[in-house]
Coordinates of C-alpha atoms in Angstrom, one line a residue:
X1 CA 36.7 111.9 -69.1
X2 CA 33.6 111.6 -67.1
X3 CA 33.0 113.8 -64.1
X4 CA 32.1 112.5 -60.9
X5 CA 29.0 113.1 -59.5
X6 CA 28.6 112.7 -55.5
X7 CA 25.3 111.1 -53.8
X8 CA 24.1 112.8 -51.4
X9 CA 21.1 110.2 -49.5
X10 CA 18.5 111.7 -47.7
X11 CA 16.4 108.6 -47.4
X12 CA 16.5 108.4 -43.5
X13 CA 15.8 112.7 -43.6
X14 CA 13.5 113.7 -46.1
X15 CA 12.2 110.2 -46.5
X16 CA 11.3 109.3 -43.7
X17 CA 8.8 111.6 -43.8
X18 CA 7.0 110.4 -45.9
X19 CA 3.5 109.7 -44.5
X20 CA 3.8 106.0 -43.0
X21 CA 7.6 105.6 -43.5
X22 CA 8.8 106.7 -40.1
X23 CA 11.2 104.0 -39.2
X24 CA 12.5 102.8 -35.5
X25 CA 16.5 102.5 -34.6
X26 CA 17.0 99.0 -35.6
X27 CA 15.1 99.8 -38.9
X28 CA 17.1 103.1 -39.2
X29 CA 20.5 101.7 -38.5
X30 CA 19.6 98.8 -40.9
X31 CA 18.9 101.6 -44.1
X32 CA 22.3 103.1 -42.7
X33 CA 24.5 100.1 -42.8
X34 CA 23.0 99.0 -46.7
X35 CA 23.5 102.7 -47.6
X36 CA 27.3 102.2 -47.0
X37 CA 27.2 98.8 -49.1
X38 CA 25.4 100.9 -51.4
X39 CA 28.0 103.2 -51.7
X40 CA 26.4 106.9 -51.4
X41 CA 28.7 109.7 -50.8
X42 CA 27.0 111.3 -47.9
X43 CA 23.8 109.9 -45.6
X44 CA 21.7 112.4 -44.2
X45 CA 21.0 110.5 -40.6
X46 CA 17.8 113.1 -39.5
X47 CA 16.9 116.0 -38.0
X48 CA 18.5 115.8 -34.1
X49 CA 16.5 119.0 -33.0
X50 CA 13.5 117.4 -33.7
X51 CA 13.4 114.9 -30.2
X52 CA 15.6 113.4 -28.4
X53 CA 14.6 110.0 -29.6
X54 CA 15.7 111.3 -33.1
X55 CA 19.0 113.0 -32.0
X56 CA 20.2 109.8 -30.5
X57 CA 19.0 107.8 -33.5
X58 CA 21.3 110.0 -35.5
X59 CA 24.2 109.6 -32.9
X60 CA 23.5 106.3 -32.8
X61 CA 23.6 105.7 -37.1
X62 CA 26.8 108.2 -36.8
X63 CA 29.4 106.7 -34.5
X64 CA 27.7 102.8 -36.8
X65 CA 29.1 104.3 -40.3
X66 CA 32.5 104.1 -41.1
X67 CA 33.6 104.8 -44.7
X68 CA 30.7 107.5 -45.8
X69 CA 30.0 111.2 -44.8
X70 CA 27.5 111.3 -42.5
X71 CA 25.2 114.7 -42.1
X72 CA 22.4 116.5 -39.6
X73 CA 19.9 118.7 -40.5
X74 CA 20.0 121.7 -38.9
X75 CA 18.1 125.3 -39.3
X76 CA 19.8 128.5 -38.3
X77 CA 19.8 128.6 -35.1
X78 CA 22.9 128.3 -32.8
X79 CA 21.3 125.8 -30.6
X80 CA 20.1 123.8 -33.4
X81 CA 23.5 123.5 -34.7
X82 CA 25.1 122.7 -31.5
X83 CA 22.7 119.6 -31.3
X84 CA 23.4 118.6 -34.4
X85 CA 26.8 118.7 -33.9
X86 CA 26.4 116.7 -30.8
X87 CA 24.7 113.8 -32.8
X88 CA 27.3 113.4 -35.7
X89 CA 30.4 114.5 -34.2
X90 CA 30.8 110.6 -33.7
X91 CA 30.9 110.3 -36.9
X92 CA 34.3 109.6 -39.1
X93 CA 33.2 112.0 -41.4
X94 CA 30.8 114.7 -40.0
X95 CA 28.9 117.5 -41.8
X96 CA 27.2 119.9 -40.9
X97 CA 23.6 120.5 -42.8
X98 CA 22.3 124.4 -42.4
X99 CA 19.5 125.6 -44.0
X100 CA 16.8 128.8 -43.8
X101 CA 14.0 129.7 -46.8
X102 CA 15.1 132.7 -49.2
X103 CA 11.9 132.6 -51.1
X104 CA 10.1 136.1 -50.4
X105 CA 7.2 133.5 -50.0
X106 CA 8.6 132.0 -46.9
X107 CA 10.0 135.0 -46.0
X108 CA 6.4 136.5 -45.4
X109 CA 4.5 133.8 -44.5
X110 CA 6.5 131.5 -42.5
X111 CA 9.9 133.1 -41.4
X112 CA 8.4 136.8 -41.1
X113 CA 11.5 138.3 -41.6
X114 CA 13.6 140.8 -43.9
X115 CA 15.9 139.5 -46.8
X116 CA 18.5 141.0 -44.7
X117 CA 18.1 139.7 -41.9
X118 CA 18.0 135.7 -43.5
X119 CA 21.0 136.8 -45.3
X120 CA 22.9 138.1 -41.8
X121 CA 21.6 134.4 -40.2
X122 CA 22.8 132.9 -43.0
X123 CA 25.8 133.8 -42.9
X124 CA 26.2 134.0 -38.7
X125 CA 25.1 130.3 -38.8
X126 CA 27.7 129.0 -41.1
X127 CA 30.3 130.7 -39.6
X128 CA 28.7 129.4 -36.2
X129 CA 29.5 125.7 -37.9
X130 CA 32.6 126.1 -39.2
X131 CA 34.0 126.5 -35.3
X132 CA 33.0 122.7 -35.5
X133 CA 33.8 121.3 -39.3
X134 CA 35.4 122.6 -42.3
X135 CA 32.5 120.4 -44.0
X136 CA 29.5 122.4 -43.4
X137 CA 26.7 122.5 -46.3
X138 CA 24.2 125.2 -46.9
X139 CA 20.7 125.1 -48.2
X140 CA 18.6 127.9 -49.2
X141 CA 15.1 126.0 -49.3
X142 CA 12.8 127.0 -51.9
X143 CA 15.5 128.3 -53.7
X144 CA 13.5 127.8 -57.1
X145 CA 11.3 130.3 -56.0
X146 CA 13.2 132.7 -54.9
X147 CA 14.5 136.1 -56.4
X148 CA 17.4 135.1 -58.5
X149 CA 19.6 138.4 -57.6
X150 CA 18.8 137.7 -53.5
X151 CA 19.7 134.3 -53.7
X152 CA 23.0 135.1 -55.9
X153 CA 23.7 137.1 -52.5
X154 CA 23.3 134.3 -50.4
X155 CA 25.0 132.4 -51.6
X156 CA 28.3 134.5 -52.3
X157 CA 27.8 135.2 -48.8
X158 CA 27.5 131.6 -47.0
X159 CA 30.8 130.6 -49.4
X160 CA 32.5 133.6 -47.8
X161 CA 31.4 132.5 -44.5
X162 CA 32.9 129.1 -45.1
X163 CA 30.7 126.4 -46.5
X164 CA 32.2 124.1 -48.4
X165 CA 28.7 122.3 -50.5
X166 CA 25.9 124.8 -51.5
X167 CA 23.0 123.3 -52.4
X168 CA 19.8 124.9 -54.5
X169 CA 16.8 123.0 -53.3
X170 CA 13.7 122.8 -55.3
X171 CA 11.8 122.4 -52.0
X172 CA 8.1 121.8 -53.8
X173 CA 8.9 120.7 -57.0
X174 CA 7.5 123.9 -58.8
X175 CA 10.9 123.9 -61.5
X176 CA 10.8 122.6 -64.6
X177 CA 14.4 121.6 -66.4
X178 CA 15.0 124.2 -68.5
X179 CA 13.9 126.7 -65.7
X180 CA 16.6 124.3 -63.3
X181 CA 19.3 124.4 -65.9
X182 CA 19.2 128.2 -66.0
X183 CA 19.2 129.2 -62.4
X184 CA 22.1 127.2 -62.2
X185 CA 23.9 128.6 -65.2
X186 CA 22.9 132.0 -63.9
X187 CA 24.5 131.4 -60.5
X188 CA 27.2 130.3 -61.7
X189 CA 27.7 133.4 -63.6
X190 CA 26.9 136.0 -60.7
X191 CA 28.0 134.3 -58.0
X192 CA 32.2 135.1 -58.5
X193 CA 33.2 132.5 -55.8
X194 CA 31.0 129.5 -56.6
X195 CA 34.2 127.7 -57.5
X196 CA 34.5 127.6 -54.3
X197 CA 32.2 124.9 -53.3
X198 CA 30.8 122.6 -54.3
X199 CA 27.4 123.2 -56.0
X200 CA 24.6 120.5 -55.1
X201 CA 20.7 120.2 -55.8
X202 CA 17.9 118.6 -54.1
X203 CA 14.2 117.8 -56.4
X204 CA 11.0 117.5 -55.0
X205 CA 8.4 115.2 -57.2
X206 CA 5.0 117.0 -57.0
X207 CA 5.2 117.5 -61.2
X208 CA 7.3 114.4 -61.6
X209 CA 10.4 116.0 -62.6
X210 CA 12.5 115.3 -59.6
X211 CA 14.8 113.3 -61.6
X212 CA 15.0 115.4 -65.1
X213 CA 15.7 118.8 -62.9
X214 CA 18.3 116.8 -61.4
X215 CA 19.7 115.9 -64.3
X216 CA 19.5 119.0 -65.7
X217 CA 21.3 120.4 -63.0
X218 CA 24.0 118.4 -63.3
X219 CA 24.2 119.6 -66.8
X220 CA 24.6 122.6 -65.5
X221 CA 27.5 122.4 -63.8
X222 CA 25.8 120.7 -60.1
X223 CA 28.2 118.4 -58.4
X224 CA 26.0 116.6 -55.6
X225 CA 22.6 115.2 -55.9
X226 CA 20.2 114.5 -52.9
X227 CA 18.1 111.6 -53.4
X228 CA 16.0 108.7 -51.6
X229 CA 16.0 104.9 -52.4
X230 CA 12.5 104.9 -54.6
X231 CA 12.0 108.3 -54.4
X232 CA 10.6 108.5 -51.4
X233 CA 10.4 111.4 -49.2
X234 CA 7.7 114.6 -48.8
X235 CA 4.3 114.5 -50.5
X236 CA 5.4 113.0 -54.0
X237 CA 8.0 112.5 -52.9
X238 CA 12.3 112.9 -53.8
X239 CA 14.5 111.9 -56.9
X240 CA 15.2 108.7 -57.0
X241 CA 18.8 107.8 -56.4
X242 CA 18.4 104.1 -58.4
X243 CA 16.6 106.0 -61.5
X244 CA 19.7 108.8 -61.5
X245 CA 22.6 106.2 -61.0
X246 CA 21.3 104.1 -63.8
X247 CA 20.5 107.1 -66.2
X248 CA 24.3 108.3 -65.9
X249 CA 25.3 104.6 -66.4
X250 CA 23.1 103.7 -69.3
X251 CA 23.3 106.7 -71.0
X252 CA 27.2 107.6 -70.7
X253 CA 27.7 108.2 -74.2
X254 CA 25.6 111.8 -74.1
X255 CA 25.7 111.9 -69.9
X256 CA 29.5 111.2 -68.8
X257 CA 29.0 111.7 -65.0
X258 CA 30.1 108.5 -62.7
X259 CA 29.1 107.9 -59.1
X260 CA 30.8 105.8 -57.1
X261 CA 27.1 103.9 -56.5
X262 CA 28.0 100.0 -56.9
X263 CA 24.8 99.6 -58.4
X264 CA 24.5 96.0 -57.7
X265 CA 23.0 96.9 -54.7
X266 CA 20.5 98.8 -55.8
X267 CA 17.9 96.2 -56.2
X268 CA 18.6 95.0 -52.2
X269 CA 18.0 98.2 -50.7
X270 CA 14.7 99.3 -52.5
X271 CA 13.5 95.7 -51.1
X272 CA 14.9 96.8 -47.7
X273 CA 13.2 100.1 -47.3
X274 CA 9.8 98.6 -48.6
X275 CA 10.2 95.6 -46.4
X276 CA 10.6 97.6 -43.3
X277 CA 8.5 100.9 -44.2
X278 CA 5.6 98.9 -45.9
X279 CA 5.9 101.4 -48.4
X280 CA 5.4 98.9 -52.0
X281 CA 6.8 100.0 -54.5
X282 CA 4.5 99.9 -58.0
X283 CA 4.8 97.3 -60.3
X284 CA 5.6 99.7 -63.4
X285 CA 8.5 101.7 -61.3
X286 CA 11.5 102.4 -63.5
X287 CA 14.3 100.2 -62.3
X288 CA 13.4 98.6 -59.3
X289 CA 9.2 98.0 -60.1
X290 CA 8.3 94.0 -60.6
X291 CA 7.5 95.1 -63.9
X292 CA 10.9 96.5 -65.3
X293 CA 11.8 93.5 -66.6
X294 CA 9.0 91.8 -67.7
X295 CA 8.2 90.7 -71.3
X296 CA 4.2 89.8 -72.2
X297 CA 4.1 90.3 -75.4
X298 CA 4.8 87.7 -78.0
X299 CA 6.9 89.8 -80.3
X300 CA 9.2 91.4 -77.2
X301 CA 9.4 87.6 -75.3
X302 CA 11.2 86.9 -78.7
X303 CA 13.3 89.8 -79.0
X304 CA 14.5 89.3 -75.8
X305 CA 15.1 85.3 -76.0
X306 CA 17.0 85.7 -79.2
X307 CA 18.9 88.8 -77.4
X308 CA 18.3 90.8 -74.4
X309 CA 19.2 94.0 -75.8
X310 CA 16.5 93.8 -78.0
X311 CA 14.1 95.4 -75.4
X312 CA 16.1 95.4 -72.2
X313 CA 18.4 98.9 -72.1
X314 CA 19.9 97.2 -68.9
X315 CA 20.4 93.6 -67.5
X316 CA 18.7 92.5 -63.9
X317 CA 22.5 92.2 -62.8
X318 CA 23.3 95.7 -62.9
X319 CA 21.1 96.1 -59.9
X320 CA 22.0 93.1 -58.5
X321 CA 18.4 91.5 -59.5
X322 CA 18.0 88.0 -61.0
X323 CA 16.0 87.6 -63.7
X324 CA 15.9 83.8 -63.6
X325 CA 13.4 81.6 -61.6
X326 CA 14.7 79.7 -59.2
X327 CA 13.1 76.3 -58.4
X328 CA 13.1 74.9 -55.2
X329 CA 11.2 72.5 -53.3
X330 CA 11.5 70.3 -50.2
X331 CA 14.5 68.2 -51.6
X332 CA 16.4 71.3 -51.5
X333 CA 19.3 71.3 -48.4
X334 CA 20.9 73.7 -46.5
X335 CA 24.2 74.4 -48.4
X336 CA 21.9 74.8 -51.2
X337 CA 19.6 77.0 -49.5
X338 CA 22.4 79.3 -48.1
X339 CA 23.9 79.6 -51.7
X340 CA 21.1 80.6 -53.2
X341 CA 20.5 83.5 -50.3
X342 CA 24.0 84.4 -50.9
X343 CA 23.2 85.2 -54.6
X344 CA 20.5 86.9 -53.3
X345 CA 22.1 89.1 -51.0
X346 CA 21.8 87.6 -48.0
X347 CA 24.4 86.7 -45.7
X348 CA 23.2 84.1 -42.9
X349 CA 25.0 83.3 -39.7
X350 CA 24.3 79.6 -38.7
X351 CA 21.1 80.3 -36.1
X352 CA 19.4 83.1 -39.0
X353 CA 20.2 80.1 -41.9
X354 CA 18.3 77.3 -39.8
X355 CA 15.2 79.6 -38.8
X356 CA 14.9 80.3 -42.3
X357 CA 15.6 76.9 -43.3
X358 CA 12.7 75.6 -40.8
X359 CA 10.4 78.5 -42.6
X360 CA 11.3 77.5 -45.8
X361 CA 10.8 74.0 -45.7
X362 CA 7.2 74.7 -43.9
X363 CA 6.7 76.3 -47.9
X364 CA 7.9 73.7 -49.4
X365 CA 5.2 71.8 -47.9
X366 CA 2.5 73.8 -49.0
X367 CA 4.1 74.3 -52.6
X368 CA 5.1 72.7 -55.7
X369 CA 7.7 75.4 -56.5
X370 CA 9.7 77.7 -54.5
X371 CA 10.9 80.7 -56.7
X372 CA 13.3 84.1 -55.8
X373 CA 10.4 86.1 -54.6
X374 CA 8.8 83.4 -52.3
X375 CA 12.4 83.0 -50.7
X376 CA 13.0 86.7 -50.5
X377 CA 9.6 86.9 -48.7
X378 CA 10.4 84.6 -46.5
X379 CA 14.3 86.1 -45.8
X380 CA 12.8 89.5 -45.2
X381 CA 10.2 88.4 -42.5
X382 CA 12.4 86.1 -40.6
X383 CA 15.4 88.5 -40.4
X384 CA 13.1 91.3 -39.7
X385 CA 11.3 89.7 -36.6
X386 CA 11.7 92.0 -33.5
X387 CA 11.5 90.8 -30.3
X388 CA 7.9 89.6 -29.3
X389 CA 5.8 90.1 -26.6
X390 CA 2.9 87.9 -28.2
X391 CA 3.5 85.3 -30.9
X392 CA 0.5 83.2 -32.8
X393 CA 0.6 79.7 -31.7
X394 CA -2.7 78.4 -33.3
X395 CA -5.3 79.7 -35.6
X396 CA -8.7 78.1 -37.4
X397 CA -11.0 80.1 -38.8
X398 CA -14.7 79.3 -39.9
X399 CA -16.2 81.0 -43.1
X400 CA -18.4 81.1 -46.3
X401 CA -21.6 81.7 -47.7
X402 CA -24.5 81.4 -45.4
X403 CA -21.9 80.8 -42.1
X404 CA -21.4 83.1 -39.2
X405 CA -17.5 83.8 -39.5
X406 CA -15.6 82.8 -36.8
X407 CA -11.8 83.1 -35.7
X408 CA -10.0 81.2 -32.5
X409 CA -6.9 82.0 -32.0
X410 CA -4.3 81.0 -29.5
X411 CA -1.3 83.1 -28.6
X412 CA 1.8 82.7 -26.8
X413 CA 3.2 85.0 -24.2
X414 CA 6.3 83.9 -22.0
X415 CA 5.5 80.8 -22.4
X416 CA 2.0 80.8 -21.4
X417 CA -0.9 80.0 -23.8
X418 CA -3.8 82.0 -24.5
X419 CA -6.6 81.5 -26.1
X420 CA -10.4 82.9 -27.1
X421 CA -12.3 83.4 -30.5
X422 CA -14.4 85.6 -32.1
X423 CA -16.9 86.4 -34.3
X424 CA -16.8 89.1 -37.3
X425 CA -17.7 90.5 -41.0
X426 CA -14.7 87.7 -42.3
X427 CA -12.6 85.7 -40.9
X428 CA -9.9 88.5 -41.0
X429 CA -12.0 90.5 -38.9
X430 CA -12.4 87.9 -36.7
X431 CA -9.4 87.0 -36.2
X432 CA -8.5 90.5 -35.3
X433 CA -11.5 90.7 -32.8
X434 CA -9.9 87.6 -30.9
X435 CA -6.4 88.8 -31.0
X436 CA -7.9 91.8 -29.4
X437 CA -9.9 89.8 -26.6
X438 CA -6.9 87.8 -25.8
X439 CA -4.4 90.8 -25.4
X440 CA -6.7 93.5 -23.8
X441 CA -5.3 96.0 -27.1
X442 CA -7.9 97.6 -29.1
X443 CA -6.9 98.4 -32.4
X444 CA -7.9 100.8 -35.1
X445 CA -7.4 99.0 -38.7
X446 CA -6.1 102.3 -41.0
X447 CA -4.8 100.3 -43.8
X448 CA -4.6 96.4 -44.9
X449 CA -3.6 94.9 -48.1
X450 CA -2.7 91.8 -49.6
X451 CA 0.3 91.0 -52.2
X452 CA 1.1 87.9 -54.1
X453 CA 4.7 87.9 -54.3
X454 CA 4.9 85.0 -56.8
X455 CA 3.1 83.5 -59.2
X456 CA 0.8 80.7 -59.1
X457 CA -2.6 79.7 -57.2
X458 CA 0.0 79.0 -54.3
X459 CA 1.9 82.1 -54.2
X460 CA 3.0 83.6 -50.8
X461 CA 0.8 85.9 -50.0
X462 CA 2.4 89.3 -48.3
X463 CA 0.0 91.0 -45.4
X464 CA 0.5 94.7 -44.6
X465 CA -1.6 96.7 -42.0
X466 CA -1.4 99.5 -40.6
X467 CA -2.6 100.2 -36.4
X468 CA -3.1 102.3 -34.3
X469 CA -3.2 100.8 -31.2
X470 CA -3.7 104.7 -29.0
X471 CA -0.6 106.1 -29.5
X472 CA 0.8 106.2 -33.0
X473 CA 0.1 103.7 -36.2
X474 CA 2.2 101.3 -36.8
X475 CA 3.4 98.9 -39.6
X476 CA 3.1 95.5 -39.4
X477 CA 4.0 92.7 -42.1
X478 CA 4.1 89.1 -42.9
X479 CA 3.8 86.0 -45.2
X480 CA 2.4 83.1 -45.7
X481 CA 1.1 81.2 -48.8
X482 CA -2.4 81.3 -45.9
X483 CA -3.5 84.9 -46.5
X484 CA -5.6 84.7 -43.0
X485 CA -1.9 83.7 -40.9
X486 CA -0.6 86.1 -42.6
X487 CA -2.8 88.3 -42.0
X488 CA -3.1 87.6 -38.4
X489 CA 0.8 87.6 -37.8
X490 CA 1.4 91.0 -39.3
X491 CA -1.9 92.8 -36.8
X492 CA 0.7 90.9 -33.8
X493 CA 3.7 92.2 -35.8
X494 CA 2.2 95.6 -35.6
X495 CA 1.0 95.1 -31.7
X496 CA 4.2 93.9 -31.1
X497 CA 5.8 97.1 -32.3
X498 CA 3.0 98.9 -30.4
X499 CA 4.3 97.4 -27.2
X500 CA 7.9 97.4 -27.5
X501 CA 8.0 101.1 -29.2
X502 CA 9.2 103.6 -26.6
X503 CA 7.3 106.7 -26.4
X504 CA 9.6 109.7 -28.2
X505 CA 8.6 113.5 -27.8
X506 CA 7.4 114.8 -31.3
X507 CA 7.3 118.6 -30.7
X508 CA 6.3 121.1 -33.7
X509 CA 9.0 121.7 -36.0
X510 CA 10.4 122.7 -39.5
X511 CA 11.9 120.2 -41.4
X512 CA 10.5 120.5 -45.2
X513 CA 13.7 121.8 -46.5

């Protein structure tokens, strides 16, 4: 019989620190909500100590979740616990995350203290949780560099002390499988309680092993696996949850493990996080890239005409993705529209289905054809519209060879309409320059880049910048088959942001478990 294997998801912990991918509350409790569709065993919500913007975020995505364990970060310290404790004891189904370096390498340079003395804060700290939850999991971060006989002693200790998940972190990615499979196998065999627990892994990226080590754990005799949707997470980030799920589904006959994953949603939330972190995902990413099932050559289109199988080791539907074009134009009604976003995996309430209706049919306007990707475009930048201080009411824009570009641009603001216009190196620029003049905002361009997210010369085209408008960049996005609106809609989407953000304290703190 297969064994089950439970999901630990760290994409709203360790992922969202990922350089760009900090996420507001809406956006948080968003990821939370299609998480629980998702069905992941466990969501790590954040690190409370970090600010009290984050602690009530994790509150906040706590008392929202109500069939999945949700867990805090938290290091050693008694009065990191009892905040963390204070953000997820809302929850159904609290846990309590502890964790403190045994690596003599973080021990020197970073902790400056004994073996003994992590060992006796170990242990003090997970006792110190266990006044609050009998579910309380303990990480000894860079476990894969750490001296195998120390770390045997932690561990025997922390299961004494009460934790009931104990988890071997490979906090830089510096393992390789066969070196995971046998720390494993060897803690297993020193540590004389380890049936105790429950014995969990977490795999860092920088080698591009994060998933094999994972895998190799569970081989081992690991029980939990801490992931991100697309991998996401510190420098190169974390295993990827969808790559995992799909490797124990597809490969059953040498791999019988089972998650409880419905992987049907897998395809929604990698679109989710990208839509609302701006982090793309590459064409050519296992599972959930635009590439993974596409067929250009001749002898492969064939195969997979005659029979999928042929070259596809998985359909589109077990991730919830179709495959098939859909063709839509400005014939196309609502009932139709609203079953086709249904298949999609969007459910619209009547006010969402006619503001996307209005956008849609705008497209079909402009287009011959209206595939899946144009529509999902379109789904992800209406429903993700926050509230708006300034929205673009008009916009021409002069350019070409041997012209001075030129941008005028009228905005809307309570009602009232402004309006200048502006001169710069493109029409782009310009049109940024007179967004600028109109709203008083200065912004620093850090990043912008264009995405067809069709095919055809009249693709939708996806703008994604990156401001910084004095206090912190921000993300903006938006579409349009008119690269300059779009273009100019995702700098407002991204002022916008700016303007509505509330300032949180960020203070120095340790969070690269």
């Amino acid at each position: 019989m297969p064994e089950r294997v439970y999901i630990f998801d760290t994409t709203l912990r360790d992922g969202e620190q990922s350089p760009g991918a900090s996420m507001g509350l809406e956006e948080k409790l968003q990821i939370a909500a299609q998480l629980e569709r998702l069905g992941v065993d466990v969501i790590e919500a954040g690190f409370p100590i970090a600010s009290e913007g984050e602690s009530d975020a994790v509150r906040q995505i706590a008392r929202s979740i109500k069939k999945v364990t949700v867990t805090g970060l938290t290091r050693t310290r008694k009065a990191d616990i009892d905040r963390t404790w204070k953000a997820i004891s809302v929850a159904r189904r609290p846990r309590l995350h502890i964790f403190i370096a045994t690596s003599d390498i973080h021990l020197k340079y970073k902790l400056k203290m004994t073996r003994e003395q992590v060992l006796k804060e170990a242990v003090e700290a997970v006792r110190h949780g266990k006044g609050y939850t009998p579910d309380v999991e303990f990480s000894a971060e860079d476990a894969t560099r750490s001296d195998r006989e120390f770390l045997a002693r932690v561990v025997a200790a922390v299961i004494d002390a009460g934790a009931s998940v104990v988890n071997i972190p490979d906090t830089v990615g510096y393992a390789i499988p066969i070196g995971m499979r046998d720390l494993i196998l060897y803690l297993r065999s020193h540590v004389s309680n380890i049936d105790q627990v429950v014995l969990s892994c977490h795999c860092h990226n920088d080698l591009g092993l994060a998933v094999a080590n994972s895998l190799a754990a569970v081989n081992a005799g690991v029980r939990q696996v801490e992931c991100t949707i697309n991998g996401i997470g510190e420098r190169a980030g974390n295993a990827s949850l969808e790559e995992l799920v799909m490797t124990w589904k597809t490969r059953n006959d040498i791999l019988p493990f089972v998650t409880k994953v419905n992987t049907s949603e897998i395809y929604r939330s990698s679109r989710l996080l990208s839509s609302l972190t701006g982090l793309t995902v590459a064409r050519n990413k296992p599972i959930v890239g635009k590439n993974a099932f596409a067929h250009e050559a001749g002898i492969h289109q064939h195969g997979v005409i005659q029979k999928a199988i042929t070259y596809e080791i998985m359909t589109p539907d077990d991730i919830g993705r179709d495959s098939s074009e859909l063709v839509m134009g400005k014939h196309s009604g609502r009932h139709g529209l609203r079953k086709r976003c249904k298949e999609l995996g969007y459910s619209l309430t009547r006010d969402k289905l006619e503001r996307v209706y209005l956008r849609f049919m705008e497209l079909a306007d402009k287009k011959r054809e209206v595939f899946d990707e144009d529509l999902m475009a379109v789904l992800d930048d209406e429903l993700s519209r926050q509230r708006k201080v300034f929205e673009l009411d008009y916009l021409q824009t002069i350019g070409g060879t041997g012209s001075l570009p030129t941008a005028t641009v009228r905005l809307k603001q309570k009602g009232k309409l402004l309006m200048d216009s502006a001169t710069g190196d493109g029409p782009v620029d310009a049109t940024y320059k007179a967004i600028d003049r109109i709203t008083g905002k200065q912004g620093k361009l850090l990043e912008y880049f264009i995405n067809a997210v069709s095919k055809g010369k009249d693709a939708v085209g996806e703008a994604q910048v990156k401001v910084d408008f004095g206090d912190a960049p921000v993300i903006g996005r938006a579409s349009s088959t008119d690269i300059i609106e779009a273009s100019a809609r995702a700098y407002l989407s991204a002022l916008n942001k700016a303007l509505l953000s509330k300032k949180k304290p960020s203070p120095k703190r340790e969070r690269n478990k």
